[in-house]
Amino acid sequence: MGANILIVEDEEKIARFVELELGYEGYATTKAFDGRTGLELAESGRFDLVLLDIMLPKLSGMEVLRRLRRTSSVPVIMLTARDSVMDKVSGLDSGASDYITKPFAIEELLARIRTALRKTMPQQESTVLSCCGVTLDTARRTVAVNGTPVELTKREFDLLHYLMKNKGLVISRETLLENVWGFDFTGETNAVDVYVRYLRGKIDDVFGLKLIQTVRGVGYVIKDEQ
Ligand code: CA
Protein backbone atom coordinates (compact mmCIF):
# COMPACT_ATOMS: atom_id res chain seq x y z
CA MET A 1 0.00 0.00 0.00
CA GLY A 2 2.54 2.54 -1.18
CA ALA A 3 1.94 6.22 -1.70
CA ASN A 4 0.62 7.49 -5.01
CA ILE A 5 3.22 9.60 -6.82
CA LEU A 6 2.84 11.83 -9.88
CA ILE A 7 5.93 12.19 -12.09
CA VAL A 8 5.87 15.33 -14.27
CA GLU A 9 8.91 15.07 -16.52
CA ASP A 10 9.17 15.55 -20.27
CA GLU A 11 12.36 13.54 -20.67
CA GLU A 12 10.80 10.14 -21.18
CA LYS A 13 13.94 8.19 -20.28
CA ILE A 14 14.14 9.87 -16.89
CA ALA A 15 10.39 9.53 -16.31
CA ARG A 16 10.50 5.85 -17.20
CA PHE A 17 13.54 5.20 -14.99
CA VAL A 18 11.98 6.95 -12.00
CA GLU A 19 8.71 5.12 -12.61
CA LEU A 20 10.48 1.75 -12.54
CA GLU A 21 12.49 2.50 -9.44
CA LEU A 22 9.49 3.83 -7.54
CA GLY A 23 7.58 0.73 -8.60
CA TYR A 24 10.24 -1.47 -7.05
CA GLU A 25 9.81 0.47 -3.82
CA GLY A 26 6.09 -0.23 -3.82
CA TYR A 27 4.85 3.21 -4.90
CA ALA A 28 2.06 3.64 -7.42
CA THR A 29 2.99 6.13 -10.14
CA THR A 30 1.44 8.17 -12.93
CA LYS A 31 3.45 10.07 -15.54
CA ALA A 32 2.79 13.37 -17.26
CA PHE A 33 5.06 14.74 -20.00
CA ASP A 34 4.04 18.39 -20.02
CA GLY A 35 3.17 21.05 -17.50
CA ARG A 36 -0.48 21.45 -18.38
CA THR A 37 -1.31 17.75 -18.04
CA GLY A 38 0.82 17.60 -14.92
CA LEU A 39 -1.11 20.45 -13.31
CA GLU A 40 -4.48 18.90 -14.14
CA LEU A 41 -3.47 15.58 -12.64
CA ALA A 42 -1.86 17.16 -9.58
CA GLU A 43 -5.02 19.20 -8.93
CA SER A 44 -7.12 16.03 -8.96
CA GLY A 45 -6.05 15.37 -5.38
CA ARG A 46 -5.27 11.73 -6.15
CA PHE A 47 -1.58 12.03 -5.35
CA ASP A 48 0.40 11.94 -2.12
CA LEU A 49 3.45 13.53 -3.73
CA VAL A 50 4.45 15.20 -7.00
CA LEU A 51 7.87 15.06 -8.66
CA LEU A 52 8.01 18.15 -10.84
CA ASP A 53 10.59 18.97 -13.48
CA ILE A 54 11.20 22.70 -14.01
CA MET A 55 11.82 22.86 -17.76
CA LEU A 56 8.58 21.51 -19.19
CA PRO A 57 6.63 22.13 -22.41
CA LYS A 58 3.31 24.04 -22.30
CA LEU A 59 3.65 25.20 -18.70
CA SER A 60 6.90 25.48 -16.75
CA GLY A 61 7.38 23.57 -13.52
CA MET A 62 7.50 26.85 -11.58
CA GLU A 63 4.17 27.91 -13.07
CA VAL A 64 2.62 24.50 -12.36
CA LEU A 65 3.74 24.80 -8.77
CA ARG A 66 2.47 28.36 -8.43
CA ARG A 67 -0.98 27.43 -9.71
CA LEU A 68 -1.12 24.15 -7.80
CA ARG A 69 -0.46 25.95 -4.53
CA ARG A 70 -3.71 27.90 -4.86
CA THR A 71 -5.66 24.72 -4.22
CA SER A 72 -3.31 22.07 -2.88
CA SER A 73 -0.65 21.51 -0.26
CA VAL A 74 0.51 18.20 -1.71
CA PRO A 75 4.29 17.75 -1.21
CA VAL A 76 6.21 18.70 -4.36
CA ILE A 77 9.84 17.80 -5.05
CA MET A 78 11.31 19.90 -7.86
CA LEU A 79 13.73 18.31 -10.32
CA THR A 80 16.18 21.04 -11.23
CA ALA A 81 18.97 21.21 -13.76
CA ARG A 82 22.50 21.12 -12.45
CA ASP A 83 23.66 24.24 -10.65
CA SER A 84 20.57 26.30 -11.29
CA VAL A 85 20.68 27.94 -7.89
CA MET A 86 18.00 30.45 -8.81
CA ASP A 87 15.59 27.61 -9.55
CA LYS A 88 16.19 26.11 -6.14
CA VAL A 89 15.64 29.35 -4.31
CA SER A 90 12.50 30.37 -6.16
CA GLY A 91 11.23 26.77 -6.04
CA LEU A 92 11.36 26.69 -2.27
CA ASP A 93 9.89 30.19 -2.08
CA SER A 94 6.90 29.18 -4.14
CA GLY A 95 6.07 26.24 -1.95
CA ALA A 96 8.13 23.26 -3.07
CA SER A 97 8.82 20.78 -0.28
CA ASP A 98 12.26 20.02 -1.60
CA TYR A 99 14.35 19.96 -4.76
CA ILE A 100 16.87 17.58 -6.23
CA THR A 101 19.46 18.38 -8.86
CA LYS A 102 19.66 16.34 -12.04
CA PRO A 103 21.37 14.00 -12.61
CA PHE A 104 20.52 12.46 -9.26
CA ALA A 105 21.23 9.11 -7.65
CA ILE A 106 18.00 7.18 -7.25
CA GLU A 107 18.75 6.48 -3.58
CA GLU A 108 18.93 10.21 -3.02
CA LEU A 109 15.56 10.74 -4.65
CA LEU A 110 14.01 7.89 -2.66
CA ALA A 111 15.34 9.40 0.57
CA ARG A 112 13.84 12.80 -0.32
CA ILE A 113 10.52 11.15 -1.13
CA ARG A 114 10.44 9.29 2.18
CA THR A 115 11.21 12.50 4.05
CA ALA A 116 8.52 14.47 2.23
CA LEU A 117 5.93 11.72 2.75
CA ARG A 118 6.81 11.30 6.40
CA LYS A 119 5.67 14.86 7.01
CA THR A 120 2.23 14.23 5.55
CA MET A 121 1.74 10.51 6.11
CA PRO A 122 3.38 9.76 9.45
CA GLN A 123 1.48 6.52 10.03
CA GLN A 124 2.88 4.99 6.87
CA GLU A 125 6.49 5.33 7.91
CA SER A 126 6.17 4.05 11.44
CA THR A 127 6.88 0.37 10.98
CA VAL A 128 7.33 -1.57 14.15
CA LEU A 129 8.82 -5.04 13.88
CA SER A 130 8.51 -7.36 16.81
CA CYS A 131 9.71 -10.77 17.86
CA CYS A 132 10.11 -12.53 21.22
CA GLY A 133 9.26 -9.38 23.16
CA VAL A 134 11.74 -7.30 21.17
CA THR A 135 10.25 -4.37 19.27
CA LEU A 136 12.14 -2.35 16.68
CA ASP A 137 10.71 0.92 15.39
CA THR A 138 12.23 1.65 12.00
CA ALA A 139 10.99 5.24 11.85
CA ARG A 140 12.18 6.25 15.31
CA ARG A 141 15.16 3.89 15.15
CA THR A 142 14.49 2.62 18.64
CA VAL A 143 14.60 -0.85 20.14
CA ALA A 144 12.92 -2.07 23.30
CA VAL A 145 12.61 -5.41 25.07
CA ASN A 146 9.27 -5.80 26.82
CA GLY A 147 9.05 -2.03 26.89
CA THR A 148 12.56 -1.41 28.22
CA PRO A 149 14.61 0.69 25.78
CA VAL A 150 17.91 -0.75 24.55
CA GLU A 151 20.65 1.54 23.27
CA LEU A 152 22.21 0.29 20.06
CA THR A 153 24.86 1.74 17.77
CA LYS A 154 23.87 2.44 14.19
CA ARG A 155 25.49 -0.77 12.93
CA GLU A 156 23.94 -2.90 15.66
CA PHE A 157 20.55 -1.41 14.88
CA ASP A 158 20.91 -2.00 11.14
CA LEU A 159 21.99 -5.61 11.71
CA LEU A 160 19.09 -6.31 14.06
CA HIS A 161 16.71 -4.55 11.67
CA TYR A 162 17.82 -6.70 8.74
CA LEU A 163 17.46 -9.95 10.70
CA MET A 164 14.04 -8.99 12.10
CA LYS A 165 12.82 -7.86 8.69
CA ASN A 166 13.73 -11.32 7.40
CA LYS A 167 12.37 -13.15 10.41
CA GLY A 168 12.38 -16.92 9.95
CA LEU A 169 15.01 -16.86 7.19
CA VAL A 170 18.58 -17.97 7.73
CA ILE A 171 20.81 -15.14 6.50
CA SER A 172 24.40 -15.78 5.49
CA ARG A 173 27.29 -13.64 6.71
CA GLU A 174 27.89 -12.51 3.14
CA THR A 175 24.32 -11.32 2.72
CA LEU A 176 24.50 -9.47 6.02
CA LEU A 177 27.78 -7.81 5.03
CA GLU A 178 26.32 -6.76 1.71
CA ASN A 179 23.11 -5.36 3.13
CA VAL A 180 24.17 -3.99 6.48
CA TRP A 181 27.75 -2.95 5.83
CA GLY A 182 27.40 -2.22 2.13
CA PHE A 183 29.60 -2.96 -0.82
CA ASP A 184 32.35 -0.68 0.41
CA PHE A 185 33.07 -3.09 3.21
CA THR A 186 36.75 -4.05 3.24
CA GLY A 187 37.24 -5.74 6.62
CA GLU A 188 36.96 -9.34 7.69
CA THR A 189 33.75 -11.33 7.39
CA ASN A 190 33.93 -12.01 11.10
CA ALA A 191 32.64 -8.46 11.59
CA VAL A 192 29.19 -10.04 11.49
CA ASP A 193 30.05 -12.45 14.30
CA VAL A 194 31.49 -9.61 16.33
CA TYR A 195 28.33 -7.52 15.97
CA VAL A 196 26.06 -10.47 16.68
CA ARG A 197 28.02 -10.89 19.90
CA TYR A 198 27.48 -7.20 20.74
CA LEU A 199 23.73 -7.59 20.16
CA ARG A 200 23.58 -10.73 22.29
CA GLY A 201 25.44 -8.87 25.01
CA LYS A 202 22.91 -6.05 24.99
CA ILE A 203 19.75 -8.10 24.47
CA ASP A 204 20.04 -11.85 25.15
CA ASP A 205 22.34 -11.59 28.13
CA VAL A 206 20.40 -8.75 29.76
CA PHE A 207 16.88 -10.02 29.15
CA GLY A 208 17.46 -13.79 29.16
CA LEU A 209 16.52 -14.29 25.52
CA LYS A 210 17.93 -16.33 22.66
CA LEU A 211 16.94 -13.87 19.96
CA ILE A 212 19.62 -14.40 17.34
CA GLN A 213 20.30 -18.04 16.64
CA THR A 214 23.41 -19.37 14.94
CA VAL A 215 22.95 -21.84 12.11
CA ARG A 216 26.31 -23.57 11.87
CA GLY A 217 28.10 -23.13 8.60
CA VAL A 218 25.28 -20.98 7.22
CA GLY A 219 24.57 -17.83 9.15
CA TYR A 220 22.05 -16.36 11.57
CA VAL A 221 18.31 -16.38 12.03
CA ILE A 222 15.71 -14.73 14.23
CA LYS A 223 12.67 -16.94 14.81
CA ASP A 224 9.40 -16.38 16.60
CA GLU A 225 9.48 -19.68 18.41
CA GLN A 226 12.48 -20.14 20.64
CA1 CA B 1 12.62 18.96 -18.77
XYZ file of C-alpha atoms and ligand atoms in Angstrom:
227
model
C 0.000 0.000 0.000
C 2.537 2.544 -1.178
C 1.939 6.219 -1.701
C 0.618 7.490 -5.014
C 3.224 9.600 -6.824
C 2.843 11.827 -9.884
C 5.928 12.194 -12.093
C 5.872 15.327 -14.272
C 8.915 15.068 -16.517
C 9.169 15.550 -20.268
C 12.362 13.535 -20.668
C 10.802 10.137 -21.179
C 13.941 8.193 -20.275
C 14.143 9.875 -16.894
C 10.394 9.531 -16.305
C 10.504 5.854 -17.198
C 13.537 5.204 -14.995
C 11.978 6.951 -11.999
C 8.707 5.117 -12.605
C 10.477 1.748 -12.544
C 12.489 2.502 -9.441
C 9.487 3.835 -7.541
C 7.576 0.734 -8.605
C 10.239 -1.472 -7.049
C 9.806 0.472 -3.824
C 6.088 -0.228 -3.820
C 4.851 3.206 -4.897
C 2.064 3.638 -7.420
C 2.990 6.132 -10.145
C 1.440 8.171 -12.935
C 3.454 10.073 -15.538
C 2.790 13.365 -17.258
C 5.057 14.736 -19.996
C 4.037 18.389 -20.021
C 3.169 21.048 -17.498
C -0.479 21.448 -18.382
C -1.312 17.749 -18.042
C 0.817 17.600 -14.917
C -1.106 20.446 -13.310
C -4.483 18.902 -14.143
C -3.468 15.581 -12.639
C -1.859 17.164 -9.585
C -5.018 19.197 -8.934
C -7.119 16.032 -8.964
C -6.052 15.370 -5.378
C -5.275 11.729 -6.149
C -1.581 12.031 -5.347
C 0.402 11.935 -2.121
C 3.448 13.529 -3.726
C 4.452 15.202 -6.999
C 7.866 15.060 -8.665
C 8.010 18.146 -10.839
C 10.591 18.971 -13.478
C 11.203 22.700 -14.009
C 11.823 22.863 -17.758
C 8.581 21.511 -19.190
C 6.628 22.135 -22.407
C 3.307 24.042 -22.301
C 3.653 25.200 -18.699
C 6.899 25.478 -16.755
C 7.378 23.569 -13.520
C 7.499 26.851 -11.582
C 4.171 27.907 -13.072
C 2.616 24.504 -12.364
C 3.742 24.801 -8.767
C 2.473 28.364 -8.426
C -0.982 27.426 -9.706
C -1.120 24.153 -7.799
C -0.459 25.946 -4.526
C -3.715 27.904 -4.864
C -5.660 24.723 -4.219
C -3.314 22.065 -2.878
C -0.650 21.514 -0.257
C 0.507 18.199 -1.706
C 4.287 17.750 -1.214
C 6.213 18.703 -4.364
C 9.843 17.795 -5.054
C 11.314 19.899 -7.864
C 13.732 18.306 -10.316
C 16.183 21.038 -11.228
C 18.971 21.208 -13.756
C 22.502 21.123 -12.452
C 23.665 24.244 -10.646
C 20.572 26.303 -11.289
C 20.681 27.937 -7.893
C 18.001 30.452 -8.806
C 15.592 27.613 -9.546
C 16.192 26.115 -6.140
C 15.641 29.354 -4.313
C 12.501 30.365 -6.163
C 11.228 26.774 -6.037
C 11.355 26.691 -2.266
C 9.895 30.191 -2.078
C 6.901 29.185 -4.137
C 6.067 26.238 -1.953
C 8.133 23.260 -3.074
C 8.820 20.781 -0.278
C 12.262 20.019 -1.597
C 14.349 19.956 -4.756
C 16.872 17.576 -6.232
C 19.461 18.383 -8.865
C 19.662 16.336 -12.044
C 21.366 13.998 -12.609
C 20.523 12.458 -9.258
C 21.233 9.107 -7.647
C 17.999 7.184 -7.252
C 18.749 6.479 -3.577
C 18.932 10.214 -3.016
C 15.561 10.744 -4.654
C 14.006 7.891 -2.657
C 15.337 9.401 0.566
C 13.838 12.802 -0.318
C 10.516 11.151 -1.132
C 10.442 9.288 2.181
C 11.208 12.496 4.052
C 8.520 14.468 2.228
C 5.935 11.723 2.748
C 6.810 11.299 6.403
C 5.673 14.861 7.011
C 2.233 14.235 5.554
C 1.736 10.514 6.108
C 3.377 9.756 9.450
C 1.482 6.521 10.029
C 2.883 4.989 6.873
C 6.490 5.327 7.913
C 6.170 4.048 11.444
C 6.881 0.372 10.982
C 7.328 -1.569 14.150
C 8.821 -5.043 13.876
C 8.513 -7.364 16.812
C 9.714 -10.773 17.856
C 10.110 -12.525 21.217
C 9.256 -9.381 23.160
C 11.740 -7.297 21.172
C 10.250 -4.368 19.274
C 12.135 -2.355 16.681
C 10.708 0.915 15.391
C 12.232 1.646 11.999
C 10.995 5.238 11.852
C 12.182 6.251 15.307
C 15.164 3.890 15.147
C 14.487 2.616 18.642
C 14.604 -0.854 20.136
C 12.918 -2.068 23.302
C 12.608 -5.407 25.074
C 9.270 -5.800 26.824
C 9.049 -2.028 26.887
C 12.557 -1.406 28.224
C 14.612 0.691 25.783
C 17.906 -0.749 24.546
C 20.654 1.544 23.272
C 22.215 0.285 20.056
C 24.855 1.737 17.774
C 23.866 2.441 14.187
C 25.495 -0.771 12.933
C 23.942 -2.897 15.664
C 20.548 -1.413 14.885
C 20.915 -2.003 11.141
C 21.990 -5.608 11.708
C 19.089 -6.315 14.058
C 16.708 -4.555 11.667
C 17.821 -6.705 8.738
C 17.462 -9.945 10.700
C 14.041 -8.990 12.101
C 12.824 -7.863 8.690
C 13.733 -11.317 7.397
C 12.367 -13.154 10.405
C 12.383 -16.920 9.952
C 15.006 -16.857 7.193
C 18.581 -17.967 7.734
C 20.809 -15.140 6.504
C 24.404 -15.779 5.487
C 27.286 -13.638 6.706
C 27.895 -12.512 3.135
C 24.315 -11.323 2.717
C 24.502 -9.471 6.015
C 27.776 -7.807 5.028
C 26.322 -6.762 1.712
C 23.106 -5.364 3.126
C 24.172 -3.994 6.484
C 27.749 -2.948 5.830
C 27.400 -2.216 2.134
C 29.600 -2.958 -0.822
C 32.351 -0.683 0.408
C 33.075 -3.089 3.208
C 36.748 -4.048 3.243
C 37.242 -5.737 6.616
C 36.959 -9.344 7.692
C 33.746 -11.331 7.389
C 33.935 -12.011 11.102
C 32.640 -8.460 11.593
C 29.188 -10.041 11.490
C 30.047 -12.447 14.301
C 31.493 -9.615 16.331
C 28.327 -7.523 15.973
C 26.057 -10.472 16.682
C 28.025 -10.889 19.900
C 27.478 -7.199 20.738
C 23.734 -7.592 20.165
C 23.580 -10.729 22.288
C 25.444 -8.871 25.014
C 22.910 -6.053 24.986
C 19.747 -8.097 24.466
C 20.038 -11.846 25.147
C 22.336 -11.585 28.134
C 20.401 -8.754 29.756
C 16.883 -10.025 29.154
C 17.462 -13.788 29.164
C 16.516 -14.293 25.519
C 17.928 -16.335 22.658
C 16.943 -13.869 19.956
C 19.624 -14.396 17.337
C 20.304 -18.042 16.643
C 23.413 -19.365 14.939
C 22.950 -21.840 12.114
C 26.309 -23.568 11.872
C 28.100 -23.128 8.603
C 25.280 -20.981 7.219
C 24.575 -17.828 9.146
C 22.050 -16.363 11.565
C 18.313 -16.380 12.029
C 15.707 -14.732 14.231
C 12.673 -16.938 14.806
C 9.403 -16.376 16.599
C 9.483 -19.680 18.409
C 12.482 -20.138 20.636
Ca 12.617 18.955 -18.774
